[in-house]
Amino acid sequence: MIVRWSDGEVTKYTDIDGTGLHGEEQLAAPNDLWKTASLITGGDLDGDSNGATPNHDLLVVWASGKVSVFPDVNTGRLQNESVVASSSTWTYARVIALGEYGMNDWEDDLFVRWSDGEVTVYGNTQADALGREYQLVPPAPAGFAAATGAVRPDDPCAKVCGPELYRRSH
């Protein structure tokens, strides 16, 4: 388990059981950069992990909209950052998760739930590039964006996204 603390420290716990978290290892000392990590998920983006020698990678969405991959965090530190995207669109990502749903054995399919309710998957994402985007759940129809800017009282985006954001742009 990876934890990004409020002071920017990043730690990894290698042993989790019924009695708690064990094997804490510091990956980054407290710092201002990691305070801006909005979302973090882990998986095998470079395909070099297996059951005997897990060697997972981190994918990070930063507050700025930059998306980075840090390969092989099993080495005990965060290094070799690869920027795979940089766009204000990513500031609207609310949940990210890497999973294994493609034709290979890698946890390299990146699922994203956006602020407007849309869910997409970037299939076969790699350590140096996002995969092709597929829409799984479209954003809610009408009512999210009225041409006049009016918001319906039952509009879930008004509570979650705020009245200024209705649909992320591609």
CSV table of N, CA and C in Angstrom, one decimal:
chain,number,residue,atom,x,y,z
A,1,MET,N,0.8,-1.2,0.0
A,1,MET,CA,0.0,0.0,0.0
A,1,MET,C,0.9,1.2,0.0
A,2,ILE,N,0.5,2.2,-0.8
A,2,ILE,CA,1.3,3.5,-0.9
A,2,ILE,C,0.4,4.5,-0.3
A,3,VAL,N,1.1,5.4,0.6
A,3,VAL,CA,0.4,6.5,1.2
A,3,VAL,C,1.1,7.7,0.9
A,4,ARG,N,0.4,8.8,0.5
A,4,ARG,CA,0.9,10.1,0.3
A,4,ARG,C,0.4,10.9,1.5
A,5,TRP,N,1.3,11.3,2.4
A,5,TRP,CA,0.9,12.0,3.6
A,5,TRP,C,0.7,13.5,3.3
A,6,SER,N,0.0,14.2,4.1
A,6,SER,CA,-0.4,15.6,3.9
A,6,SER,C,0.9,16.5,3.8
A,7,ASP,N,2.0,16.1,4.4
A,7,ASP,CA,3.2,16.9,4.3
A,7,ASP,C,4.1,16.6,3.1
A,8,GLY,N,3.5,15.7,2.2
A,8,GLY,CA,4.2,15.3,1.0
A,8,GLY,C,5.1,14.1,1.1
A,9,GLU,N,5.2,13.5,2.3
A,9,GLU,CA,6.0,12.3,2.4
A,9,GLU,C,5.2,11.1,1.7
A,10,VAL,N,5.9,10.2,1.1
A,10,VAL,CA,5.3,9.1,0.4
A,10,VAL,C,5.9,7.8,1.1
A,11,THR,N,5.1,6.9,1.6
A,11,THR,CA,5.6,5.7,2.2
A,11,THR,C,4.9,4.5,1.6
A,12,LYS,N,5.5,3.4,1.7
A,12,LYS,CA,5.0,2.1,1.2
A,12,LYS,C,5.0,1.1,2.4
A,13,TYR,N,3.9,0.4,2.5
A,13,TYR,CA,3.7,-0.7,3.4
A,13,TYR,C,3.7,-2.0,2.7
A,14,THR,N,4.7,-2.9,3.0
A,14,THR,CA,4.8,-4.1,2.2
A,14,THR,C,4.1,-5.3,2.9
A,15,ASP,N,3.6,-5.1,4.1
A,15,ASP,CA,3.0,-6.2,4.8
A,15,ASP,C,1.7,-5.7,5.5
A,16,ILE,N,0.6,-6.1,5.1
A,16,ILE,CA,-0.7,-5.7,5.7
A,16,ILE,C,-1.4,-7.0,6.1
A,17,ASP,N,-1.8,-7.0,7.4
A,17,ASP,CA,-2.5,-8.2,7.9
A,17,ASP,C,-3.6,-7.8,8.9
A,18,GLY,N,-4.2,-8.7,9.6
A,18,GLY,CA,-5.2,-8.4,10.6
A,18,GLY,C,-4.7,-7.6,11.8
A,19,THR,N,-3.4,-7.5,12.0
A,19,THR,CA,-2.9,-6.7,13.1
A,19,THR,C,-2.5,-5.4,12.7
A,20,GLY,N,-2.5,-5.0,11.4
A,20,GLY,CA,-2.1,-3.7,11.0
A,20,GLY,C,-1.2,-3.6,9.8
A,21,LEU,N,-0.6,-2.5,9.7
A,21,LEU,CA,0.4,-2.2,8.6
A,21,LEU,C,1.8,-2.4,9.1
A,22,HIS,N,2.6,-3.1,8.3
A,22,HIS,CA,4.0,-3.4,8.7
A,22,HIS,C,4.9,-3.2,7.5
A,23,GLY,N,6.2,-3.1,7.8
A,23,GLY,CA,7.2,-3.0,6.7
A,23,GLY,C,7.1,-1.6,6.1
A,24,GLU,N,7.0,-0.6,6.8
A,24,GLU,CA,6.9,0.8,6.3
A,24,GLU,C,8.3,1.2,5.7
A,25,GLU,N,8.2,1.7,4.5
A,25,GLU,CA,9.4,2.1,3.8
A,25,GLU,C,9.2,3.5,3.2
A,26,GLN,N,10.0,4.5,3.4
A,26,GLN,CA,9.9,5.8,2.9
A,26,GLN,C,10.4,5.8,1.5
A,27,LEU,N,9.5,6.3,0.6
A,27,LEU,CA,9.8,6.5,-0.8
A,27,LEU,C,10.2,7.9,-1.2
A,28,ALA,N,9.7,8.9,-0.4
A,28,ALA,CA,10.0,10.3,-0.6
A,28,ALA,C,9.8,11.0,0.7
A,29,ALA,N,10.8,11.7,1.1
A,29,ALA,CA,10.8,12.5,2.3
A,29,ALA,C,9.7,13.6,2.2
A,30,PRO,N,9.2,14.2,3.3
A,30,PRO,CA,8.3,15.3,3.1
A,30,PRO,C,8.8,16.4,2.1
A,31,ASN,N,7.9,16.8,1.2
A,31,ASN,CA,8.2,17.8,0.2
A,31,ASN,C,7.0,18.4,-0.4
A,32,ASP,N,7.2,19.5,-1.0
A,32,ASP,CA,6.1,20.3,-1.6
A,32,ASP,C,5.5,19.6,-2.8
A,33,LEU,N,6.4,19.0,-3.6
A,33,LEU,CA,5.9,18.4,-4.9
A,33,LEU,C,4.8,17.4,-4.6
A,34,TRP,N,5.0,16.4,-3.8
A,34,TRP,CA,4.1,15.3,-3.5
A,34,TRP,C,2.8,15.8,-2.8
A,35,LYS,N,2.8,17.0,-2.3
A,35,LYS,CA,1.6,17.6,-1.7
A,35,LYS,C,0.6,17.8,-2.8
A,36,THR,N,1.0,17.9,-4.0
A,36,THR,CA,0.1,18.2,-5.2
A,36,THR,C,-0.3,17.0,-5.9
A,37,ALA,N,0.0,15.8,-5.4
A,37,ALA,CA,-0.5,14.6,-6.0
A,37,ALA,C,-2.0,14.4,-5.7
A,38,SER,N,-2.8,14.5,-6.7
A,38,SER,CA,-4.3,14.4,-6.5
A,38,SER,C,-4.8,13.0,-6.4
A,39,LEU,N,-4.3,12.1,-7.3
A,39,LEU,CA,-4.7,10.7,-7.4
A,39,LEU,C,-3.6,9.8,-7.6
A,40,ILE,N,-3.5,8.7,-7.0
A,40,ILE,CA,-2.4,7.7,-7.2
A,40,ILE,C,-3.0,6.3,-7.3
A,41,THR,N,-2.5,5.6,-8.3
A,41,THR,CA,-2.9,4.2,-8.4
A,41,THR,C,-1.7,3.4,-8.8
A,42,GLY,N,-1.7,2.1,-8.5
A,42,GLY,CA,-0.6,1.2,-8.8
A,42,GLY,C,-0.9,0.1,-9.7
A,43,GLY,N,0.0,-0.4,-10.5
A,43,GLY,CA,-0.2,-1.6,-11.3
A,43,GLY,C,1.1,-1.9,-12.0
A,44,ASP,N,1.0,-2.7,-13.1
A,44,ASP,CA,2.2,-3.1,-13.8
A,44,ASP,C,2.2,-2.5,-15.2
A,45,LEU,N,2.7,-1.3,-15.3
A,45,LEU,CA,2.6,-0.6,-16.6
A,45,LEU,C,3.7,-1.0,-17.6
A,46,ASP,N,4.8,-1.6,-17.0
A,46,ASP,CA,5.9,-2.0,-17.9
A,46,ASP,C,6.0,-3.5,-18.1
A,47,GLY,N,5.1,-4.2,-17.5
A,47,GLY,CA,5.1,-5.7,-17.7
A,47,GLY,C,6.2,-6.5,-17.1
A,48,ASP,N,6.9,-5.9,-16.1
A,48,ASP,CA,8.0,-6.7,-15.6
A,48,ASP,C,7.8,-7.2,-14.2
A,49,SER,N,6.5,-7.3,-13.8
A,49,SER,CA,6.2,-7.8,-12.5
A,49,SER,C,5.6,-9.2,-12.6
A,50,ASN,N,5.9,-10.0,-11.6
A,50,ASN,CA,5.3,-11.4,-11.5
A,50,ASN,C,5.1,-11.8,-10.1
A,51,GLY,N,4.5,-12.9,-9.8
A,51,GLY,CA,4.2,-13.3,-8.5
A,51,GLY,C,5.4,-13.5,-7.6
A,52,ALA,N,6.5,-13.9,-8.2
A,52,ALA,CA,7.7,-14.2,-7.4
A,52,ALA,C,8.4,-12.9,-7.1
A,53,THR,N,8.4,-12.0,-8.0
A,53,THR,CA,9.1,-10.7,-7.8
A,53,THR,C,8.2,-9.5,-8.3
A,54,PRO,N,7.3,-9.1,-7.4
A,54,PRO,CA,6.4,-8.0,-7.7
A,54,PRO,C,7.3,-6.7,-7.9
A,55,ASN,N,7.0,-6.0,-9.0
A,55,ASN,CA,7.7,-4.8,-9.3
A,55,ASN,C,6.7,-3.8,-9.9
A,56,HIS,N,5.9,-3.2,-9.0
A,56,HIS,CA,4.8,-2.4,-9.5
A,56,HIS,C,5.2,-1.0,-9.8
A,57,ASP,N,4.4,-0.3,-10.6
A,57,ASP,CA,4.6,1.1,-11.0
A,57,ASP,C,3.5,1.9,-10.4
A,58,LEU,N,3.7,3.2,-10.2
A,58,LEU,CA,2.7,4.1,-9.8
A,58,LEU,C,2.3,5.1,-10.9
A,59,LEU,N,1.0,5.3,-11.0
A,59,LEU,CA,0.5,6.3,-11.9
A,59,LEU,C,-0.1,7.5,-11.1
A,60,VAL,N,0.4,8.7,-11.3
A,60,VAL,CA,0.0,9.8,-10.5
A,60,VAL,C,-0.7,10.9,-11.3
A,61,VAL,N,-1.8,11.4,-10.9
A,61,VAL,CA,-2.4,12.6,-11.5
A,61,VAL,C,-2.2,13.7,-10.5
A,62,TRP,N,-1.5,14.8,-11.0
A,62,TRP,CA,-1.1,15.9,-10.2
A,62,TRP,C,-2.2,17.0,-10.3
A,63,ALA,N,-2.3,17.9,-9.4
A,63,ALA,CA,-3.2,19.0,-9.3
A,63,ALA,C,-3.2,19.8,-10.6
A,64,SER,N,-2.0,19.9,-11.2
A,64,SER,CA,-1.8,20.7,-12.4
A,64,SER,C,-2.4,20.1,-13.7
A,65,GLY,N,-2.8,18.8,-13.6
A,65,GLY,CA,-3.3,18.1,-14.8
A,65,GLY,C,-2.2,17.2,-15.5
A,66,LYS,N,-1.0,17.2,-14.9
A,66,LYS,CA,0.1,16.4,-15.4
A,66,LYS,C,-0.2,14.9,-14.9
A,67,VAL,N,0.1,13.9,-15.8
A,67,VAL,CA,-0.1,12.5,-15.4
A,67,VAL,C,1.3,11.9,-15.6
A,68,SER,N,1.8,11.3,-14.5
A,68,SER,CA,3.2,10.7,-14.5
A,68,SER,C,3.1,9.2,-14.1
A,69,VAL,N,4.1,8.5,-14.6
A,69,VAL,CA,4.3,7.1,-14.2
A,69,VAL,C,5.7,7.1,-13.5
A,70,PHE,N,5.7,6.4,-12.4
A,70,PHE,CA,7.0,6.1,-11.7
A,70,PHE,C,7.1,4.6,-11.7
A,71,PRO,N,8.0,4.1,-12.6
A,71,PRO,CA,8.2,2.6,-12.7
A,71,PRO,C,8.9,2.0,-11.5
A,72,ASP,N,8.6,0.7,-11.3
A,72,ASP,CA,9.3,-0.1,-10.4
A,72,ASP,C,9.5,0.4,-9.0
A,73,VAL,N,8.4,0.8,-8.3
A,73,VAL,CA,8.6,1.3,-6.9
A,73,VAL,C,9.0,0.3,-5.9
A,74,ASN,N,9.1,-0.9,-6.3
A,74,ASN,CA,9.6,-2.0,-5.4
A,74,ASN,C,11.1,-1.7,-5.1
A,75,THR,N,11.7,-0.9,-5.9
A,75,THR,CA,13.2,-0.6,-5.6
A,75,THR,C,13.3,0.3,-4.4
A,76,GLY,N,12.3,0.8,-3.9
A,76,GLY,CA,12.4,1.6,-2.6
A,76,GLY,C,12.4,3.1,-2.8
A,77,ARG,N,12.2,3.6,-4.0
A,77,ARG,CA,12.2,5.0,-4.2
A,77,ARG,C,11.4,5.4,-5.4
A,78,LEU,N,11.1,6.6,-5.5
A,78,LEU,CA,10.4,7.1,-6.7
A,78,LEU,C,11.4,7.8,-7.6
A,79,GLN,N,11.6,7.2,-8.8
A,79,GLN,CA,12.6,7.7,-9.7
A,79,GLN,C,12.1,7.5,-11.2
A,80,ASN,N,12.8,8.0,-12.1
A,80,ASN,CA,12.6,7.8,-13.5
A,80,ASN,C,11.1,8.2,-13.9
A,81,GLU,N,10.7,9.3,-13.5
A,81,GLU,CA,9.3,9.8,-13.8
A,81,GLU,C,9.2,9.9,-15.3
A,82,SER,N,8.1,9.4,-15.8
A,82,SER,CA,7.7,9.5,-17.2
A,82,SER,C,6.4,10.2,-17.3
A,83,VAL,N,6.3,11.4,-18.0
A,83,VAL,CA,5.1,12.1,-18.1
A,83,VAL,C,4.3,11.6,-19.3
A,84,VAL,N,3.1,11.0,-19.0
A,84,VAL,CA,2.3,10.4,-20.1
A,84,VAL,C,1.2,11.3,-20.6
A,85,ALA,N,0.9,12.3,-19.9
A,85,ALA,CA,-0.1,13.3,-20.3
A,85,ALA,C,0.0,14.6,-19.5
A,86,SER,N,-0.4,15.6,-20.1
A,86,SER,CA,-0.4,16.9,-19.4
A,86,SER,C,-1.5,17.8,-20.1
A,87,SER,N,-2.6,17.9,-19.4
A,87,SER,CA,-3.7,18.7,-19.9
A,87,SER,C,-4.6,19.1,-18.7
A,88,SER,N,-5.3,20.2,-18.8
A,88,SER,CA,-6.2,20.6,-17.8
A,88,SER,C,-7.4,19.6,-17.7
A,89,THR,N,-7.6,18.8,-18.7
A,89,THR,CA,-8.7,17.8,-18.7
A,89,THR,C,-8.5,16.9,-17.5
A,90,TRP,N,-7.3,16.6,-17.1
A,90,TRP,CA,-7.0,15.6,-16.1
A,90,TRP,C,-7.3,16.2,-14.7
A,91,THR,N,-7.5,17.5,-14.6
A,91,THR,CA,-7.9,18.1,-13.3
A,91,THR,C,-9.3,17.7,-12.9
A,92,TYR,N,-10.1,17.2,-13.9
A,92,TYR,CA,-11.4,16.7,-13.7
A,92,TYR,C,-11.6,15.2,-13.4
A,93,ALA,N,-10.4,14.5,-13.4
A,93,ALA,CA,-10.5,13.1,-13.0
A,93,ALA,C,-10.8,13.0,-11.5
A,94,ARG,N,-11.7,12.2,-11.1
A,94,ARG,CA,-12.0,12.0,-9.7
A,94,ARG,C,-11.6,10.7,-9.1
A,95,VAL,N,-11.6,9.6,-9.9
A,95,VAL,CA,-11.2,8.3,-9.4
A,95,VAL,C,-10.4,7.7,-10.5
A,96,ILE,N,-9.2,7.1,-10.2
A,96,ILE,CA,-8.5,6.3,-11.2
A,96,ILE,C,-8.1,4.9,-10.6
A,97,ALA,N,-8.0,4.0,-11.4
A,97,ALA,CA,-7.7,2.6,-11.0
A,97,ALA,C,-7.1,1.8,-12.1
A,98,LEU,N,-6.0,1.2,-11.9
A,98,LEU,CA,-5.3,0.3,-12.9
A,98,LEU,C,-5.8,-1.1,-12.7
A,99,GLY,N,-6.1,-1.8,-13.8
A,99,GLY,CA,-6.6,-3.2,-13.7
A,99,GLY,C,-6.1,-4.0,-14.9
A,100,GLU,N,-6.4,-5.3,-14.8
A,100,GLU,CA,-5.9,-6.2,-15.9
A,100,GLU,C,-7.2,-6.7,-16.6
A,101,TYR,N,-7.5,-6.1,-17.7
A,101,TYR,CA,-8.7,-6.5,-18.4
A,101,TYR,C,-8.4,-6.8,-19.9
A,102,GLY,N,-7.2,-6.5,-20.4
A,102,GLY,CA,-6.8,-6.7,-21.8
A,102,GLY,C,-6.4,-8.1,-22.1
A,103,MET,N,-5.7,-8.3,-23.2
A,103,MET,CA,-5.2,-9.6,-23.6
A,103,MET,C,-3.9,-10.0,-23.0
A,104,ASN,N,-3.2,-9.1,-22.3
A,104,ASN,CA,-2.0,-9.5,-21.7
A,104,ASN,C,-2.2,-9.7,-20.1
A,105,ASP,N,-1.1,-10.0,-19.5
A,105,ASP,CA,-1.2,-10.3,-18.0
A,105,ASP,C,-0.8,-9.1,-17.2
A,106,TRP,N,-0.8,-7.9,-17.8
A,106,TRP,CA,-0.4,-6.7,-17.1
A,106,TRP,C,-1.6,-6.0,-16.5
A,107,GLU,N,-1.4,-5.3,-15.4
A,107,GLU,CA,-2.4,-4.4,-14.8
A,107,GLU,C,-2.1,-3.0,-15.5
A,108,ASP,N,-2.6,-2.9,-16.7
A,108,ASP,CA,-2.3,-1.7,-17.5
A,108,ASP,C,-3.5,-1.0,-18.1
A,109,ASP,N,-4.7,-1.4,-17.7
A,109,ASP,CA,-5.9,-0.7,-18.2
A,109,ASP,C,-6.2,0.3,-17.1
A,110,LEU,N,-6.2,1.6,-17.5
A,110,LEU,CA,-6.4,2.7,-16.6
A,110,LEU,C,-7.9,3.1,-16.7
A,111,PHE,N,-8.6,3.0,-15.6
A,111,PHE,CA,-10.0,3.4,-15.5
A,111,PHE,C,-10.1,4.8,-14.9
A,112,VAL,N,-10.9,5.7,-15.4
A,112,VAL,CA,-11.1,7.0,-14.9
A,112,VAL,C,-12.5,7.3,-14.8
A,113,ARG,N,-12.9,7.8,-13.6
A,113,ARG,CA,-14.3,8.4,-13.5
A,113,ARG,C,-14.1,9.9,-13.4
A,114,TRP,N,-14.7,10.6,-14.3
A,114,TRP,CA,-14.6,12.0,-14.5
A,114,TRP,C,-15.6,12.8,-13.6
A,115,SER,N,-15.4,14.0,-13.4
A,115,SER,CA,-16.3,14.8,-12.6
A,115,SER,C,-17.8,14.9,-13.1
A,116,ASP,N,-18.0,14.7,-14.4
A,116,ASP,CA,-19.3,14.8,-14.9
A,116,ASP,C,-20.0,13.4,-14.9
A,117,GLY,N,-19.4,12.4,-14.3
A,117,GLY,CA,-20.0,11.1,-14.2
A,117,GLY,C,-19.5,10.1,-15.3
A,118,GLU,N,-18.9,10.6,-16.4
A,118,GLU,CA,-18.4,9.8,-17.4
A,118,GLU,C,-17.3,8.8,-16.9
A,119,VAL,N,-17.3,7.6,-17.4
A,119,VAL,CA,-16.2,6.6,-17.1
A,119,VAL,C,-15.6,6.2,-18.4
A,120,THR,N,-14.2,6.3,-18.4
A,120,THR,CA,-13.5,5.8,-19.6
A,120,THR,C,-12.4,4.9,-19.1
A,121,VAL,N,-11.9,4.1,-20.1
A,121,VAL,CA,-10.7,3.3,-19.8
A,121,VAL,C,-9.7,3.5,-20.9
A,122,TYR,N,-8.4,3.6,-20.5
A,122,TYR,CA,-7.3,3.8,-21.4
A,122,TYR,C,-6.7,2.4,-21.4
A,123,GLY,N,-7.0,1.6,-22.5
A,123,GLY,CA,-6.5,0.2,-22.6
A,123,GLY,C,-5.1,0.2,-22.9
A,124,ASN,N,-4.4,-0.8,-22.4
A,124,ASN,CA,-3.0,-1.1,-22.6
A,124,ASN,C,-2.1,0.2,-22.4
A,125,THR,N,-2.3,0.9,-21.3
A,125,THR,CA,-1.5,2.0,-21.0
A,125,THR,C,-0.1,1.5,-20.6
A,126,GLN,N,0.9,2.2,-21.0
A,126,GLN,CA,2.3,1.8,-20.8
A,126,GLN,C,3.0,2.7,-19.9
A,127,ALA,N,4.2,2.4,-19.5
A,127,ALA,CA,5.0,3.3,-18.6
A,127,ALA,C,5.4,4.6,-19.2
A,128,ASP,N,5.2,4.7,-20.6
A,128,ASP,CA,5.6,5.9,-21.3
A,128,ASP,C,4.5,6.5,-22.1
A,129,ALA,N,3.3,6.0,-22.0
A,129,ALA,CA,2.2,6.5,-22.8
A,129,ALA,C,0.9,6.0,-22.4
A,130,LEU,N,-0.2,6.8,-22.5
A,130,LEU,CA,-1.5,6.3,-22.2
A,130,LEU,C,-2.0,5.5,-23.4
A,131,GLY,N,-2.8,4.5,-23.1
A,131,GLY,CA,-3.4,3.7,-24.1
A,131,GLY,C,-4.6,4.4,-24.8
A,132,ARG,N,-5.2,3.7,-25.7
A,132,ARG,CA,-6.4,4.3,-26.4
A,132,ARG,C,-7.6,4.4,-25.4
A,133,GLU,N,-8.3,5.5,-25.5
A,133,GLU,CA,-9.4,5.8,-24.6
A,133,GLU,C,-10.7,5.2,-25.2
A,134,TYR,N,-11.4,4.5,-24.3
A,134,TYR,CA,-12.7,4.0,-24.6
A,134,TYR,C,-13.7,4.5,-23.6
A,135,GLN,N,-14.9,5.0,-24.1
A,135,GLN,CA,-15.9,5.4,-23.1
A,135,GLN,C,-16.7,4.2,-22.7
A,136,LEU,N,-16.8,4.0,-21.4
A,136,LEU,CA,-17.6,2.9,-20.8
A,136,LEU,C,-19.0,3.4,-20.3
A,137,VAL,N,-19.0,4.6,-19.7
A,137,VAL,CA,-20.3,5.2,-19.3
A,137,VAL,C,-20.3,6.6,-19.7
A,138,PRO,N,-21.3,7.0,-20.5
A,138,PRO,CA,-21.3,8.4,-21.0
A,138,PRO,C,-21.7,9.3,-19.8
A,139,PRO,N,-21.4,10.6,-20.0
A,139,PRO,CA,-21.9,11.6,-18.9
A,139,PRO,C,-23.4,11.6,-19.0
A,140,ALA,N,-24.0,12.0,-17.9
A,140,ALA,CA,-25.5,12.1,-17.8
A,140,ALA,C,-26.0,13.0,-18.9
A,141,PRO,N,-27.1,12.7,-19.5
A,141,PRO,CA,-27.7,13.5,-20.6
A,141,PRO,C,-28.2,14.8,-20.1
A,142,ALA,N,-28.3,15.8,-20.9
A,142,ALA,CA,-28.9,17.1,-20.6
A,142,ALA,C,-29.0,17.4,-19.1
A,143,GLY,N,-29.2,18.6,-18.8
A,143,GLY,CA,-29.3,18.9,-17.4
A,143,GLY,C,-27.9,19.2,-16.8
A,144,PHE,N,-26.9,18.5,-17.3
A,144,PHE,CA,-25.5,18.8,-16.8
A,144,PHE,C,-25.1,20.2,-17.4
A,145,ALA,N,-25.5,20.4,-18.6
A,145,ALA,CA,-25.1,21.6,-19.3
A,145,ALA,C,-26.3,22.2,-20.0
A,146,ALA,N,-26.8,23.2,-19.4
A,146,ALA,CA,-27.9,24.0,-20.0
A,146,ALA,C,-27.2,25.2,-20.7
A,147,ALA,N,-27.7,25.5,-21.8
A,147,ALA,CA,-27.1,26.6,-22.6
A,147,ALA,C,-27.1,27.9,-21.8
A,148,THR,N,-28.1,28.0,-20.9
A,148,THR,CA,-28.3,29.2,-20.1
A,148,THR,C,-27.4,29.2,-18.9
A,149,GLY,N,-26.9,28.0,-18.6
A,149,GLY,CA,-26.1,27.9,-17.3
A,149,GLY,C,-27.0,27.6,-16.1
A,150,ALA,N,-28.3,27.4,-16.3
A,150,ALA,CA,-29.1,27.0,-15.2
A,150,ALA,C,-28.8,25.6,-14.8
A,151,VAL,N,-29.0,25.4,-13.5
A,151,VAL,CA,-28.7,24.1,-12.9
A,151,VAL,C,-30.0,23.5,-12.3
A,152,ARG,N,-30.4,22.3,-12.6
A,152,ARG,CA,-31.5,21.7,-12.0
A,152,ARG,C,-31.2,21.3,-10.6
A,153,PRO,N,-32.2,21.4,-9.7
A,153,PRO,CA,-32.0,21.1,-8.3
A,153,PRO,C,-31.6,19.6,-8.1
A,154,ASP,N,-32.0,18.7,-9.0
A,154,ASP,CA,-31.7,17.3,-8.8
A,154,ASP,C,-30.4,16.9,-9.6
A,155,ASP,N,-29.7,17.9,-10.1
A,155,ASP,CA,-28.5,17.6,-10.9
A,155,ASP,C,-27.4,17.2,-10.0
A,156,PRO,N,-26.9,15.9,-10.1
A,156,PRO,CA,-25.8,15.5,-9.2
A,156,PRO,C,-24.5,16.2,-9.5
A,157,CYS,N,-24.3,16.7,-10.7
A,157,CYS,CA,-23.1,17.4,-10.9
A,157,CYS,C,-23.0,18.8,-10.2
A,158,ALA,N,-24.2,19.4,-9.9
A,158,ALA,CA,-24.2,20.6,-9.2
A,158,ALA,C,-23.6,20.4,-7.8
A,159,LYS,N,-23.8,19.2,-7.2
A,159,LYS,CA,-23.2,18.9,-5.9
A,159,LYS,C,-21.8,18.5,-6.0
A,160,VAL,N,-21.5,17.7,-7.0
A,160,VAL,CA,-20.2,17.0,-7.1
A,160,VAL,C,-19.2,17.9,-7.8
A,161,CYS,N,-19.6,18.5,-9.0
A,161,CYS,CA,-18.7,19.2,-9.8
A,161,CYS,C,-18.7,20.7,-9.6
A,162,GLY,N,-19.8,21.2,-9.1
A,162,GLY,CA,-19.9,22.6,-9.0
A,162,GLY,C,-20.6,23.2,-10.2
A,163,PRO,N,-21.2,24.3,-10.2
A,163,PRO,CA,-22.0,24.8,-11.3
A,163,PRO,C,-21.1,25.2,-12.5
A,164,GLU,N,-19.8,25.4,-12.3
A,164,GLU,CA,-18.9,25.9,-13.4
A,164,GLU,C,-18.5,24.8,-14.3
A,165,LEU,N,-18.6,23.5,-13.9
A,165,LEU,CA,-18.1,22.4,-14.7
A,165,LEU,C,-19.2,21.4,-15.0
A,166,TYR,N,-19.5,21.3,-16.2
A,166,TYR,CA,-20.5,20.3,-16.6
A,166,TYR,C,-20.0,19.2,-17.5
A,167,ARG,N,-19.1,19.5,-18.4
A,167,ARG,CA,-18.6,18.5,-19.3
A,167,ARG,C,-17.2,18.7,-19.6
A,168,ARG,N,-16.3,17.7,-19.3
A,168,ARG,CA,-14.9,17.9,-19.6
A,168,ARG,C,-14.8,18.0,-21.1
A,169,SER,N,-13.8,18.7,-21.6
A,169,SER,CA,-13.6,18.8,-23.0
A,169,SER,C,-12.4,18.0,-23.4
A,170,HIS,N,-12.5,17.4,-24.6
A,170,HIS,CA,-11.4,16.5,-25.1
A,170,HIS,C,-10.5,17.4,-26.0
